[in-house]
PDB file of C-alpha atoms in Angstrom:
ATOM      1  CA  UNK T  20     183.282 135.356 139.431  1.00 84.00           C
ATOM      2  CA  UNK T  21     179.553 134.637 138.605  1.00 90.00           C
ATOM      3  CA  UNK T  22     178.552 134.937 142.322  1.00 93.00           C
ATOM      4  CA  UNK T  23     179.385 138.689 142.230  1.00 93.00           C
ATOM      5  CA  UNK T  24     177.109 139.349 139.243  1.00 95.00           C
ATOM      6  CA  UNK T  25     174.558 142.058 140.175  1.00 94.00           C
ATOM      7  CA  UNK T  26     172.604 142.818 137.048  1.00 92.00           C
ATOM      8  CA  UNK T  27     170.499 140.873 134.582  1.00 95.00           C
ATOM      9  CA  UNK T  28     172.637 141.015 131.252  1.00 95.00           C
ATOM     10  CA  UNK T  29     171.015 142.492 128.168  1.00 96.00           C
ATOM     11  CA  UNK T  30     171.902 140.588 124.920  1.00 97.00           C
ATOM     12  CA  UNK T  31     170.718 141.034 121.472  1.00 96.00           C
ATOM     13  CA  UNK T  32     167.301 139.140 122.054  1.00 97.00           C
ATOM     14  CA  UNK T  33     166.501 141.081 125.327  1.00 97.00           C
ATOM     15  CA  UNK T  34     163.321 142.946 125.324  1.00 97.00           C
ATOM     16  CA  UNK T  35     163.949 146.701 125.798  1.00 94.00           C
ATOM     17  CA  UNK T  36     161.125 146.832 128.437  1.00 93.00           C
ATOM     18  CA  UNK T  37     159.182 144.152 130.426  1.00 94.00           C
ATOM     19  CA  UNK T  38     155.754 145.521 129.328  1.00 90.00           C
ATOM     20  CA  UNK T  39     156.187 144.610 125.564  1.00 93.00           C
ATOM     21  CA  UNK T  40     153.186 143.034 123.975  1.00 90.00           C
ATOM     22  CA  UNK T  41     154.973 142.516 120.618  1.00 93.00           C
ATOM     23  CA  UNK T  42     158.397 141.142 121.415  1.00 95.00           C
ATOM     24  CA  UNK T  43     160.813 139.688 118.750  1.00 96.00           C
ATOM     25  CA  UNK T  44     160.310 136.082 117.857  1.00 97.00           C
ATOM     26  CA  UNK T  45     163.790 135.259 119.253  1.00 97.00           C
ATOM     27  CA  UNK T  46     163.037 136.985 122.600  1.00 97.00           C
ATOM     28  CA  UNK T  47     159.548 135.142 123.085  1.00 97.00           C
ATOM     29  CA  UNK T  48     161.262 131.785 122.215  1.00 98.00           C
ATOM     30  CA  UNK T  49     164.008 132.207 124.805  1.00 98.00           C
ATOM     31  CA  UNK T  50     161.445 133.248 127.396  1.00 98.00           C
ATOM     32  CA  UNK T  51     159.536 130.021 126.654  1.00 97.00           C
ATOM     33  CA  UNK T  52     162.704 128.030 126.763  1.00 98.00           C
ATOM     34  CA  UNK T  53     163.732 129.495 129.999  1.00 97.00           C
ATOM     35  CA  UNK T  54     160.328 128.931 131.635  1.00 96.00           C
ATOM     36  CA  UNK T  55     160.097 125.417 130.203  1.00 96.00           C
ATOM     37  CA  UNK T  56     163.456 124.535 131.880  1.00 97.00           C
ATOM     38  CA  UNK T  57     162.262 126.387 135.048  1.00 95.00           C
ATOM     39  CA  UNK T  58     159.220 124.243 135.305  1.00 94.00           C
ATOM     40  CA  UNK T  59     161.092 121.064 134.405  1.00 95.00           C
ATOM     41  CA  UNK T  60     163.243 121.682 137.351  1.00 94.00           C
ATOM     42  CA  UNK T  61     160.482 122.517 139.689  1.00 92.00           C
ATOM     43  CA  UNK T  62     158.893 119.255 138.625  1.00 93.00           C
ATOM     44  CA  UNK T  63     162.001 117.181 139.178  1.00 95.00           C
ATOM     45  CA  UNK T  64     162.278 118.481 142.612  1.00 94.00           C
ATOM     46  CA  UNK T  65     158.881 117.432 143.348  1.00 92.00           C
ATOM     47  CA  UNK T  66     159.319 113.686 142.031  1.00 93.00           C
ATOM     48  CA  UNK T  67     162.762 113.375 143.757  1.00 95.00           C
ATOM     49  CA  UNK T  68     160.844 113.355 146.976  1.00 93.00           C
ATOM     50  CA  UNK T  69     163.951 114.753 148.636  1.00 94.00           C
ATOM     51  CA  UNK T  70     162.015 117.796 149.998  1.00 90.00           C
ATOM     52  CA  UNK T  71     159.733 120.681 148.520  1.00 89.00           C
ATOM     53  CA  UNK T  72     160.978 124.161 147.665  1.00 92.00           C
ATOM     54  CA  UNK T  73     161.248 126.676 150.359  1.00 95.00           C
ATOM     55  CA  UNK T  74     158.080 128.598 149.145  1.00 93.00           C
ATOM     56  CA  UNK T  75     156.171 125.365 149.269  1.00 92.00           C
ATOM     57  CA  UNK T  76     157.282 124.759 152.829  1.00 94.00           C
ATOM     58  CA  UNK T  77     156.195 128.275 153.687  1.00 95.00           C
ATOM     59  CA  UNK T  78     152.610 127.499 152.194  1.00 93.00           C
ATOM     60  CA  UNK T  79     152.495 124.245 154.033  1.00 93.00           C
ATOM     61  CA  UNK T  80     153.480 125.943 157.296  1.00 94.00           C
ATOM     62  CA  UNK T  81     150.839 128.666 156.902  1.00 95.00           C
ATOM     63  CA  UNK T  82     148.138 126.177 155.978  1.00 93.00           C
ATOM     64  CA  UNK T  83     148.845 124.320 159.106  1.00 93.00           C
ATOM     65  CA  UNK T  84     147.899 127.304 161.232  1.00 95.00           C
ATOM     66  CA  UNK T  85     144.970 128.693 159.209  1.00 92.00           C
ATOM     67  CA  UNK T  86     141.716 127.133 157.765  1.00 87.00           C
ATOM     68  CA  UNK T  87     142.893 127.179 154.176  1.00 87.00           C
ATOM     69  CA  UNK T  88     144.508 124.514 151.947  1.00 87.00           C
ATOM     70  CA  UNK T  89     148.206 124.755 150.818  1.00 84.00           C
ATOM     71  CA  UNK T  90     147.188 125.488 147.312  1.00 82.00           C
ATOM     72  CA  UNK T  91     144.964 128.417 148.369  1.00 90.00           C
ATOM     73  CA  UNK T  92     147.845 129.682 150.522  1.00 91.00           C
ATOM     74  CA  UNK T  93     150.156 129.485 147.718  1.00 88.00           C
ATOM     75  CA  UNK T  94     147.940 131.766 145.604  1.00 86.00           C
ATOM     76  CA  UNK T  95     147.827 134.201 148.538  1.00 91.00           C
ATOM     77  CA  UNK T  96     151.565 134.121 149.072  1.00 92.00           C
ATOM     78  CA  UNK T  97     152.113 134.832 145.369  1.00 90.00           C
ATOM     79  CA  UNK T  98     149.570 137.846 145.514  1.00 91.00           C
ATOM     80  CA  UNK T  99     151.474 139.113 148.564  1.00 93.00           C
ATOM     81  CA  UNK T 100     154.729 138.833 146.783  1.00 94.00           C
ATOM     82  CA  UNK T 101     153.388 140.705 143.817  1.00 92.00           C
ATOM     83  CA  UNK T 102     152.046 143.519 146.047  1.00 93.00           C
ATOM     84  CA  UNK T 103     155.602 143.929 147.237  1.00 94.00           C
ATOM     85  CA  UNK T 104     156.574 144.784 143.633  1.00 94.00           C
ATOM     86  CA  UNK T 105     154.975 148.108 144.045  1.00 92.00           C
ATOM     87  CA  UNK T 106     157.510 149.817 146.342  1.00 94.00           C
ATOM     88  CA  UNK T 107     160.241 147.871 144.479  1.00 93.00           C
ATOM     89  CA  UNK T 108     159.017 149.487 141.158  1.00 91.00           C
ATOM     90  CA  UNK T 109     158.997 146.129 139.453  1.00 92.00           C
ATOM     91  CA  UNK T 110     156.866 145.846 136.310  1.00 90.00           C
ATOM     92  CA  UNK T 111     155.176 142.786 134.964  1.00 93.00           C
ATOM     93  CA  UNK T 112     154.845 141.459 131.435  1.00 95.00           C
ATOM     94  CA  UNK T 113     153.817 138.552 129.396  1.00 96.00           C
ATOM     95  CA  UNK T 114     156.466 136.550 131.109  1.00 95.00           C
ATOM     96  CA  UNK T 115     154.752 137.082 134.436  1.00 94.00           C
ATOM     97  CA  UNK T 116     151.553 135.444 132.980  1.00 92.00           C
ATOM     98  CA  UNK T 117     153.284 132.744 131.009  1.00 94.00           C
ATOM     99  CA  UNK T 118     155.527 131.854 134.272  1.00 91.00           C
ATOM    100  CA  UNK T 119     152.480 130.423 135.922  1.00 86.00           C
ATOM    101  CA  UNK T 120     151.069 128.662 132.845  1.00 92.00           C
ATOM    102  CA  UNK T 121     154.387 126.979 131.553  1.00 94.00           C
ATOM    103  CA  UNK T 122     155.886 125.982 134.716  1.00 92.00           C
ATOM    104  CA  UNK T 123     152.506 124.599 135.846  1.00 88.00           C
ATOM    105  CA  UNK T 124     152.317 122.481 132.734  1.00 91.00           C
ATOM    106  CA  UNK T 125     155.866 121.275 132.968  1.00 93.00           C
ATOM    107  CA  UNK T 126     155.400 120.299 136.658  1.00 91.00           C
ATOM    108  CA  UNK T 127     152.438 118.132 135.627  1.00 89.00           C
ATOM    109  CA  UNK T 128     154.370 116.587 132.780  1.00 91.00           C
ATOM    110  CA  UNK T 129     157.253 115.619 135.204  1.00 91.00           C
ATOM    111  CA  UNK T 130     154.833 114.145 137.767  1.00 88.00           C
ATOM    112  CA  UNK T 131     153.124 111.978 135.048  1.00 90.00           C
ATOM    113  CA  UNK T 132     156.220 110.776 133.131  1.00 93.00           C
ATOM    114  CA  UNK T 133     159.233 110.943 135.614  1.00 93.00           C
ATOM    115  CA  UNK T 134     159.325 108.248 138.051  1.00 93.00           C
ATOM    116  CA  UNK T 135     160.626 108.803 141.579  1.00 92.00           C
ATOM    117  CA  UNK T 136     164.077 107.306 142.055  1.00 93.00           C
ATOM    118  CA  UNK T 137     164.188 103.928 143.944  1.00 91.00           C
ATOM    119  CA  UNK T 138     167.142 104.910 146.363  1.00 94.00           C
ATOM    120  CA  UNK T 139     167.882 107.953 148.649  1.00 94.00           C
ATOM    121  CA  UNK T 140     171.094 108.810 146.937  1.00 96.00           C
ATOM    122  CA  UNK T 141     169.487 108.874 143.493  1.00 96.00           C
ATOM    123  CA  UNK T 142     166.775 111.044 144.875  1.00 96.00           C
ATOM    124  CA  UNK T 143     169.507 113.599 146.163  1.00 96.00           C
ATOM    125  CA  UNK T 144     171.204 113.589 142.903  1.00 97.00           C
ATOM    126  CA  UNK T 145     167.859 114.353 141.090  1.00 96.00           C
ATOM    127  CA  UNK T 146     167.221 117.157 143.398  1.00 96.00           C
ATOM    128  CA  UNK T 147     170.560 118.651 142.515  1.00 97.00           C
ATOM    129  CA  UNK T 148     169.866 118.318 138.896  1.00 97.00           C
ATOM    130  CA  UNK T 149     166.479 119.885 139.543  1.00 96.00           C
ATOM    131  CA  UNK T 150     168.048 122.983 141.240  1.00 97.00           C
ATOM    132  CA  UNK T 151     170.603 123.404 138.536  1.00 97.00           C
ATOM    133  CA  UNK T 152     167.755 123.281 135.889  1.00 97.00           C
ATOM    134  CA  UNK T 153     165.582 125.695 137.725  1.00 97.00           C
ATOM    135  CA  UNK T 154     168.682 128.144 137.788  1.00 97.00           C
ATOM    136  CA  UNK T 155     169.420 127.666 134.141  1.00 97.00           C
ATOM    137  CA  UNK T 156     165.896 128.408 133.096  1.00 97.00           C
ATOM    138  CA  UNK T 157     165.615 131.308 135.448  1.00 97.00           C
ATOM    139  CA  UNK T 158     168.607 132.983 134.050  1.00 97.00           C
ATOM    140  CA  UNK T 159     167.443 132.392 130.488  1.00 98.00           C
ATOM    141  CA  UNK T 160     164.013 133.707 130.844  1.00 97.00           C
ATOM    142  CA  UNK T 161     165.114 136.677 132.990  1.00 98.00           C
ATOM    143  CA  UNK T 162     167.466 137.855 130.403  1.00 98.00           C
ATOM    144  CA  UNK T 163     164.533 137.919 127.920  1.00 97.00           C
ATOM    145  CA  UNK T 164     163.148 140.815 130.123  1.00 97.00           C
ATOM    146  CA  UNK T 165     159.534 140.254 129.438  1.00 97.00           C
ATOM    147  CA  UNK T 166     158.574 140.252 133.083  1.00 95.00           C
ATOM    148  CA  UNK T 167     159.465 137.912 135.946  1.00 95.00           C
ATOM    149  CA  UNK T 168     157.440 135.600 138.099  1.00 93.00           C
ATOM    150  CA  UNK T 169     156.447 136.910 141.597  1.00 93.00           C
ATOM    151  CA  UNK T 170     159.607 135.402 143.438  1.00 94.00           C
ATOM    152  CA  UNK T 171     162.133 136.295 140.626  1.00 96.00           C
ATOM    153  CA  UNK T 172     160.748 139.833 140.465  1.00 95.00           C
ATOM    154  CA  UNK T 173     161.077 140.201 144.139  1.00 96.00           C
ATOM    155  CA  UNK T 174     164.726 138.970 143.907  1.00 97.00           C
ATOM    156  CA  UNK T 175     165.307 141.553 141.128  1.00 95.00           C
ATOM    157  CA  UNK T 176     163.849 144.372 142.914  1.00 96.00           C
ATOM    158  CA  UNK T 177     165.635 143.705 146.224  1.00 96.00           C
ATOM    159  CA  UNK T 178     168.892 143.452 144.451  1.00 96.00           C
ATOM    160  CA  UNK T 179     168.341 146.973 142.761  1.00 94.00           C
ATOM    161  CA  UNK T 180     167.571 148.423 146.308  1.00 94.00           C
ATOM    162  CA  UNK T 181     170.303 146.637 148.054  1.00 96.00           C
ATOM    163  CA  UNK T 182     172.983 146.422 145.207  1.00 96.00           C
ATOM    164  CA  UNK T 183     173.934 143.179 146.528  1.00 97.00           C
ATOM    165  CA  UNK T 184     174.885 140.258 144.214  1.00 97.00           C
ATOM    166  CA  UNK T 185     171.843 138.460 142.859  1.00 97.00           C
ATOM    167  CA  UNK T 186     173.198 135.009 144.321  1.00 97.00           C
ATOM    168  CA  UNK T 187     173.102 136.654 147.836  1.00 97.00           C
ATOM    169  CA  UNK T 188     169.778 138.188 147.509  1.00 97.00           C
ATOM    170  CA  UNK T 189     168.135 135.045 146.212  1.00 97.00           C
ATOM    171  CA  UNK T 190     169.774 132.875 148.960  1.00 96.00           C
ATOM    172  CA  UNK T 191     168.625 135.352 151.645  1.00 96.00           C
ATOM    173  CA  UNK T 192     165.037 135.138 150.405  1.00 96.00           C
ATOM    174  CA  UNK T 193     164.969 131.393 150.074  1.00 96.00           C
ATOM    175  CA  UNK T 194     166.588 130.707 153.520  1.00 96.00           C
ATOM    176  CA  UNK T 195     164.256 133.228 155.162  1.00 97.00           C
ATOM    177  CA  UNK T 196     161.220 131.763 153.620  1.00 96.00           C
ATOM    178  CA  UNK T 197     162.266 128.422 154.396  1.00 96.00           C
ATOM    179  CA  UNK T 198     163.061 129.080 157.920  1.00 97.00           C
ATOM    180  CA  UNK T 199     159.584 130.900 158.437  1.00 97.00           C
ATOM    181  CA  UNK T 200     157.892 127.740 156.892  1.00 96.00           C
ATOM    182  CA  UNK T 201     159.778 125.389 159.112  1.00 97.00           C
ATOM    183  CA  UNK T 202     158.969 127.432 162.305  1.00 97.00           C
ATOM    184  CA  UNK T 203     155.359 127.242 161.300  1.00 96.00           C
ATOM    185  CA  UNK T 204     155.352 123.521 161.056  1.00 95.00           C
ATOM    186  CA  UNK T 205     156.279 123.078 157.391  1.00 93.00           C
ATOM    187  CA  UNK T 206     158.463 119.906 156.308  1.00 92.00           C
ATOM    188  CA  UNK T 207     161.935 120.706 155.376  1.00 95.00           C
ATOM    189  CA  UNK T 208     163.971 118.049 153.515  1.00 94.00           C
ATOM    190  CA  UNK T 209     167.504 117.674 152.016  1.00 95.00           C
ATOM    191  CA  UNK T 210     166.031 118.977 148.718  1.00 95.00           C
ATOM    192  CA  UNK T 211     164.569 122.040 150.417  1.00 96.00           C
ATOM    193  CA  UNK T 212     168.000 122.795 151.804  1.00 97.00           C
ATOM    194  CA  UNK T 213     169.738 122.060 148.328  1.00 96.00           C
ATOM    195  CA  UNK T 214     167.247 124.566 146.807  1.00 97.00           C
ATOM    196  CA  UNK T 215     167.459 127.425 149.339  1.00 97.00           C
ATOM    197  CA  UNK T 216     171.350 127.358 149.109  1.00 96.00           C
ATOM    198  CA  UNK T 217     171.720 126.415 145.712  1.00 97.00           C
ATOM    199  CA  UNK T 218     169.385 128.313 143.672  1.00 97.00           C
ATOM    200  CA  UNK T 219     170.835 131.808 143.999  1.00 96.00           C
ATOM    201  CA  UNK T 220     174.338 130.570 142.800  1.00 97.00           C
ATOM    202  CA  UNK T 221     172.555 128.554 140.071  1.00 97.00           C
ATOM    203  CA  UNK T 222     170.743 131.474 138.709  1.00 97.00           C
ATOM    204  CA  UNK T 223     173.793 133.813 138.737  1.00 97.00           C
ATOM    205  CA  UNK T 224     175.791 131.141 136.860  1.00 97.00           C
ATOM    206  CA  UNK T 225     172.932 131.015 134.155  1.00 97.00           C
ATOM    207  CA  UNK T 226     173.000 134.749 133.936  1.00 97.00           C
ATOM    208  CA  UNK T 227     176.755 134.836 133.565  1.00 96.00           C
ATOM    209  CA  UNK T 228     176.852 132.142 130.926  1.00 96.00           C
ATOM    210  CA  UNK T 229     173.906 133.756 129.014  1.00 96.00           C
ATOM    211  CA  UNK T 230     175.667 137.038 129.131  1.00 95.00           C
ATOM    212  CA  UNK T 231     179.008 135.842 127.992  1.00 94.00           C
ATOM    213  CA  UNK T 232     177.549 133.529 125.289  1.00 95.00           C
ATOM    214  CA  UNK T 233     175.503 136.212 123.628  1.00 92.00           C
ATOM    215  CA  UNK T 234     177.666 139.206 123.935  1.00 80.00           C
TER     216      UNK T 234
END
């Protein structure tokens, strides 16, 4: 059932509009909670050493073909994705800014305090937990409706244009990005495949649970 969800649910703590500089305290807290979980999941995927996220593979692949670092390419890709928001009529908000700040901080926390598992099976299990955590956090902060990050905003915009389920749109995006990155020379691991195939259903499940729990 959750795989068919097409819209971001509106609950009592959702903001009326993304560009809201004075949101309710509950809205802001749920936004921060969602982004914290999102960043935690991203960090866990990195320390699992099972494979980078599809967008990191894309940045790595591009960096191998131009004279820029992977970090710089990641910034350029994010800017490019934000430019795609214009024809999709997506609007930023404080969540768009906090997306980069909170997620970045949580990634650093994970890298510093969470050890990489000793065996391959544990690494894969950690990668699965990472994908589910990113999906849970993504659903929560999107319901807050205070502005999405670049990739999530692209997902929402494309969903509105195509009217396809959110899980389908996200899977298409991640698989496409992963494939391009791999073609350009980026390294794809099992964790990359798990993220590409699992993040769409995970976000959809989170949206479904949040919508049912607060309505």
